[in-house]
Tab-separated table of C-alpha atoms in Angstrom:
chain	number	residue	atom	x	y	z
U	85	MET	CA	-3.594	9.156	19.655
U	86	GLU	CA	-5.065	10.765	16.559
U	87	LYS	CA	-5.405	8.466	13.562
U	88	ILE	CA	-3.509	9.400	10.404
U	89	VAL	CA	-5.167	8.469	7.120
U	90	PRO	CA	-2.629	8.067	4.294
U	91	ALA	CA	-3.286	9.712	0.938
U	92	LEU	CA	-5.205	7.587	-1.533
U	93	LEU	CA	-3.514	6.189	-4.613
U	94	LYS	CA	-4.036	7.626	-8.057
U	95	LYS	CA	-2.741	6.625	-11.467
U	96	GLY	CA	0.909	7.458	-11.990
U	97	ASP	CA	1.826	6.979	-8.324
U	98	GLU	CA	4.937	5.033	-7.354
U	99	VAL	CA	4.682	1.885	-5.236
U	100	ARG	CA	7.865	0.780	-3.435
U	101	ILE	CA	8.423	-2.948	-2.862
U	102	ILE	CA	10.250	-3.914	0.328
U	103	ALA	CA	11.185	-7.229	1.960
U	104	PRO	CA	11.104	-6.695	5.753
U	105	SER	CA	10.728	-10.416	6.488
U	106	ARG	CA	11.772	-13.163	4.059
U	107	GLY	CA	14.089	-12.230	1.194
U	108	VAL	CA	12.817	-11.645	-2.338
U	109	LYS	CA	14.656	-14.696	-3.669
U	110	ILE	CA	11.922	-16.953	-2.319
U	111	ILE	CA	9.590	-15.434	-4.923
U	112	GLY	CA	10.334	-16.484	-8.503
U	113	LYS	CA	11.297	-13.824	-11.019
U	114	ASP	CA	8.322	-14.782	-13.178
U	115	VAL	CA	5.966	-14.143	-10.255
U	116	ARG	CA	7.567	-10.766	-9.600
U	117	ALA	CA	7.351	-9.841	-13.262
U	118	LEU	CA	3.646	-10.689	-13.401
U	119	ALA	CA	2.926	-8.724	-10.220
U	120	GLU	CA	4.737	-5.697	-11.608
U	121	LYS	CA	2.891	-6.027	-14.917
U	122	ARG	CA	-0.464	-6.059	-13.148
U	123	LEU	CA	0.335	-2.950	-11.123
U	124	ASN	CA	1.588	-1.222	-14.266
U	125	GLU	CA	-1.683	-2.057	-15.994
U	126	LEU	CA	-3.449	-0.235	-13.173
U	127	GLY	CA	-1.408	2.849	-13.959
U	128	LEU	CA	1.052	2.479	-11.065
U	129	LYS	CA	4.831	2.663	-11.201
U	130	VAL	CA	6.809	-0.015	-9.356
U	131	SER	CA	10.180	0.489	-7.718
U	132	TYR	CA	12.209	-1.858	-5.547
U	133	ALA	CA	14.055	-1.137	-2.333
U	134	GLU	CA	17.828	-1.050	-2.653
U	135	ASN	CA	18.278	-4.220	-0.618
U	136	ALA	CA	15.280	-6.088	-2.057
U	137	VAL	CA	17.441	-8.154	-4.388
U	138	ASP	CA	18.187	-11.858	-4.798
U	139	GLU	CA	21.740	-11.422	-3.525
U	140	ASN	CA	20.491	-10.458	-0.066
U	141	TRP	CA	19.771	-13.992	1.056
U	142	ASP	CA	21.426	-15.514	4.104
U	143	GLU	CA	21.170	-18.979	5.659
U	144	LEU	CA	17.763	-18.062	7.104
U	145	GLY	CA	16.381	-16.805	3.817
U	146	THR	CA	16.443	-13.150	4.835
U	147	THR	CA	18.914	-10.296	5.174
U	148	SER	CA	20.361	-8.143	7.937
U	149	VAL	CA	18.200	-6.095	10.263
U	150	GLN	CA	19.983	-2.899	9.223
U	151	LYS	CA	19.332	-3.424	5.513
U	152	ARG	CA	15.650	-4.124	6.126
U	153	VAL	CA	15.331	-1.063	8.366
U	154	ASP	CA	17.081	1.106	5.768
U	155	ASP	CA	14.689	-0.022	3.052
U	156	ILE	CA	11.611	0.799	5.130
U	157	MET	CA	12.881	4.184	6.242
U	158	ASN	CA	14.048	5.162	2.745
U	159	ALA	CA	10.631	4.252	1.376
U	160	PHE	CA	8.885	6.510	3.899
U	161	LYS	CA	11.369	9.354	3.349
U	162	ASP	CA	11.129	9.229	-0.471
U	163	LYS	CA	8.571	11.873	-1.509
U	164	ASN	CA	7.994	10.120	-4.839
U	165	VAL	CA	6.783	6.933	-3.122
U	166	LYS	CA	3.056	7.003	-2.400
U	167	ALA	CA	2.561	3.416	-1.193
U	168	ILE	CA	4.691	0.585	0.171
U	169	MET	CA	3.981	-3.099	-0.429
U	170	THR	CA	5.790	-6.023	1.128
U	171	MET	CA	7.180	-8.759	-1.084
U	172	ILE	CA	6.175	-11.648	1.192
U	173	GLY	CA	5.768	-12.553	4.872
U	174	GLY	CA	7.984	-14.870	6.876
U	175	PHE	CA	8.921	-15.117	10.529
U	176	ASN	CA	11.208	-12.261	11.573
U	177	SER	CA	9.765	-8.813	10.862
U	178	ASN	CA	9.642	-8.286	14.643
U	179	GLN	CA	13.464	-7.990	14.604
U	180	ILE	CA	13.333	-4.585	12.949
U	181	LEU	CA	10.720	-2.917	15.171
U	182	PRO	CA	13.083	-1.396	17.799
U	183	TYR	CA	15.195	0.264	15.097
U	184	LEU	CA	12.543	2.097	13.093
U	185	ASP	CA	12.281	5.878	13.352
U	186	TYR	CA	8.594	6.218	14.119
U	187	GLU	CA	8.712	10.008	14.139
U	188	VAL	CA	9.949	10.018	10.556
U	189	ILE	CA	7.219	7.535	9.596
U	190	LYS	CA	4.604	9.700	11.293
U	191	ALA	CA	5.831	12.771	9.424
U	192	ASN	CA	5.683	10.950	6.074
U	193	PRO	CA	2.423	8.968	6.132
U	194	LYS	CA	1.684	6.683	3.216
U	195	ILE	CA	-0.029	3.393	2.508
U	196	LEU	CA	1.764	0.324	3.886
U	197	CYS	CA	0.276	-2.994	2.808
U	198	GLY	CA	1.033	-6.629	3.636
U	199	PHE	CA	-0.142	-9.495	5.839
U	200	SER	CA	0.966	-12.624	7.688
U	201	ASP	CA	4.272	-11.922	9.501
U	202	ILE	CA	4.023	-8.311	8.316
U	203	THR	CA	1.188	-7.862	10.847
U	204	ALA	CA	3.835	-7.193	13.508
U	205	LEU	CA	5.160	-4.292	11.450
U	206	LEU	CA	1.685	-2.949	10.638
U	207	ASP	CA	0.567	-3.038	14.266
U	208	ALA	CA	3.780	-1.493	15.592
U	209	ILE	CA	3.567	1.450	13.191
U	210	TYR	CA	-0.114	1.949	13.957
U	211	ALA	CA	0.496	1.812	17.712
U	212	LYS	CA	3.495	4.165	17.629
U	213	THR	CA	2.253	6.712	15.092
U	214	GLY	CA	-1.498	6.384	14.577
U	215	LEU	CA	-0.875	5.783	10.852
U	216	ILE	CA	-3.590	3.548	9.469
U	217	THR	CA	-1.937	0.478	7.932
U	218	PHE	CA	-3.363	-2.026	5.476
U	219	SER	CA	-3.558	-5.761	6.143
U	220	GLY	CA	-3.882	-6.715	2.497
U	221	PRO	CA	-2.098	-8.446	-0.397
U	222	HIS	CA	1.655	-8.808	-0.662
U	223	PHE	CA	3.277	-7.739	-3.910
U	224	SER	CA	3.812	-11.441	-4.612
U	225	SER	CA	0.065	-12.046	-4.169
U	226	LEU	CA	-0.444	-10.110	-7.387
U	227	GLY	CA	1.831	-12.539	-9.215
U	228	MET	CA	-0.444	-15.555	-8.748
U	229	LEU	CA	-1.482	-17.172	-12.019
U	230	LYS	CA	-4.829	-18.255	-10.575
U	231	GLY	CA	-7.067	-16.971	-7.821
U	232	CYS	CA	-5.917	-13.365	-8.117
U	233	ASP	CA	-8.973	-11.858	-9.816
U	234	TYR	CA	-10.677	-10.843	-6.586
U	235	THR	CA	-7.565	-9.119	-5.268
U	236	ILE	CA	-7.033	-7.244	-8.541
U	237	THR	CA	-10.667	-6.140	-8.506
U	238	LYS	CA	-10.275	-4.641	-5.037
U	239	VAL	CA	-7.088	-2.834	-6.052
U	240	LYS	CA	-8.937	-1.360	-9.033
U	241	MET	CA	-11.781	-0.274	-6.767
U	242	ARG	CA	-9.324	1.667	-4.630
U	243	LEU	CA	-8.069	3.468	-7.731
U	244	ASN	CA	-11.470	4.440	-9.142
U	245	LEU	CA	-12.257	7.024	-6.500
U	246	PRO	CA	-14.880	9.783	-6.568
U	247	LYS	CA	-13.606	13.338	-6.156
U	248	ASN	CA	-14.657	13.544	-2.508
U	249	GLY	CA	-11.961	11.021	-1.571
U	250	VAL	CA	-14.284	8.227	-0.444
U	251	MET	CA	-13.177	4.721	-1.286
U	252	THR	CA	-15.717	3.060	-3.534
U	253	CYS	CA	-15.336	-0.326	-1.865
U	254	GLY	CA	-16.569	1.112	1.444
U	255	LEU	CA	-13.249	0.536	3.131
U	256	LEU	CA	-12.185	3.984	4.134
U	257	THR	CA	-13.322	7.590	4.117
U	258	LYS	CA	-11.648	10.725	5.316
U	259	LYS	CA	-13.964	10.871	8.314
U	260	ASN	CA	-13.822	7.379	9.711
U	261	VAL	CA	-12.144	4.023	9.632
U	262	THR	CA	-13.974	0.769	9.083
U	263	LEU	CA	-13.227	-2.911	8.869
U	264	PHE	CA	-13.721	-4.483	5.471
U	265	GLN	CA	-13.226	-8.195	4.900
U	266	MET	CA	-11.402	-8.631	1.663
U	267	ARG	CA	-8.836	-11.362	1.247
U	268	ASP	CA	-9.372	-15.085	0.969
U	269	ILE	CA	-8.368	-15.269	4.650
U	270	GLY	CA	-8.162	-12.393	7.086
U	271	CYS	CA	-9.255	-8.857	6.413
U	272	LEU	CA	-8.317	-5.387	5.382
U	273	THR	CA	-8.167	-3.504	8.619
U	274	MET	CA	-7.286	-0.062	9.464
U	275	GLY	CA	-7.736	1.064	12.967
U	276	LYS	CA	-10.294	-1.115	14.698
U	277	ARG	CA	-7.860	-3.654	16.079
U	278	LYS	CA	-10.323	-5.574	18.284
U	279	GLU	CA	-12.491	-6.372	15.278
U	280	HIS	CA	-9.399	-7.331	13.315
U	281	TYR	CA	-8.245	-9.749	15.979
U	282	SER	CA	-11.706	-11.287	16.403
U	283	VAL	CA	-11.847	-12.075	12.684
U	284	GLU	CA	-8.313	-13.436	12.663
U	285	ILE	CA	-8.908	-15.612	15.735
U	286	TRP	CA	-11.942	-17.234	14.097
U	287	VAL	CA	-9.999	-17.784	10.864
U	288	ARG	CA	-7.128	-19.398	12.745
U	289	LEU	CA	-9.502	-21.537	14.802
U	290	ILE	CA	-11.240	-22.850	11.698
U	291	PHE	CA	-7.849	-23.458	10.071
U	292	CYS	CA	-6.617	-25.442	13.096
U	293	LEU	CA	-9.779	-27.528	13.311
U	294	ALA	CA	-9.521	-28.343	9.625
U	295	HIS	CA	-5.958	-29.573	10.172
U	296	LEU	CA	-7.029	-31.662	13.135
U	297	PHE	CA	-9.606	-33.480	11.053
U	298	ALA	CA	-7.359	-33.754	8.003
U	299	GLN	CA	-4.439	-35.194	9.958
U	300	ASN	CA	-6.612	-37.239	12.342
U	301	LEU	CA	-4.649	-35.840	15.272
U	302	ASN	CA	-5.684	-35.139	18.825
U	303	PRO	CA	-4.968	-31.601	20.137
U	304	ILE	CA	-1.693	-32.543	21.845
U	305	GLN	CA	-0.382	-34.262	18.729
U	306	PHE	CA	-1.445	-31.275	16.656
U	307	CYS	CA	0.489	-28.834	18.865
U	308	LEU	CA	3.609	-30.981	18.637
U	309	TRP	CA	3.180	-31.225	14.868
U	310	LYS	CA	2.933	-27.401	14.542
U	311	ILE	CA	6.011	-26.888	16.751
U	312	LEU	CA	8.013	-29.259	14.562
U	313	GLN	CA	6.791	-27.413	11.462
U	314	ASN	CA	7.645	-23.979	12.868
U	315	PRO	CA	10.513	-24.291	15.362
U	316	LEU	CA	11.475	-21.196	17.326
């Protein structure tokens, strides 16, 4: 399948915020306001999906599959939207995968950025369409009071582009796709999935070992502890 490289962002572009996993209510309004302010300062316009509102919050802290699907598809169909960012991760973005119109997504390529549970969505779209997706910050990541400088710097680097369309941070060019480690954990990936997984596996392994030592647990106890923390 041929890879599709989405158009690069420029000042004045609109970024649509969606919540395909957990609902937006889990993120405080002050955090959202700061994230929007920071994107505005970079010259970007921010819009929110129709169903990305506090009222859409059920007993599981999310909203219906249909509403989440509608928000994603409307964002891809909207010609004014040049990039899509997820509000936050969660545990259930896989629910929406069978109901997405991948042909419409393929015909309307644009940047889609998120991480954590959103990886299921990113990988599904890449596998079905060839559209290069971005494992990068959530919208809420930009609302952090501390520890956000590095992320903001990388966003700025993707805006300050030379005329030939090459990303200044060495992430992406029109001719090829590369892996570029960026976030505090994980990576920005677009295309080379084996490298992405190898990085993520090592990150998760280190994370698990750290928990083992911190909790003074043996491996069996640790597995039970994680199951109790994250029941199916």
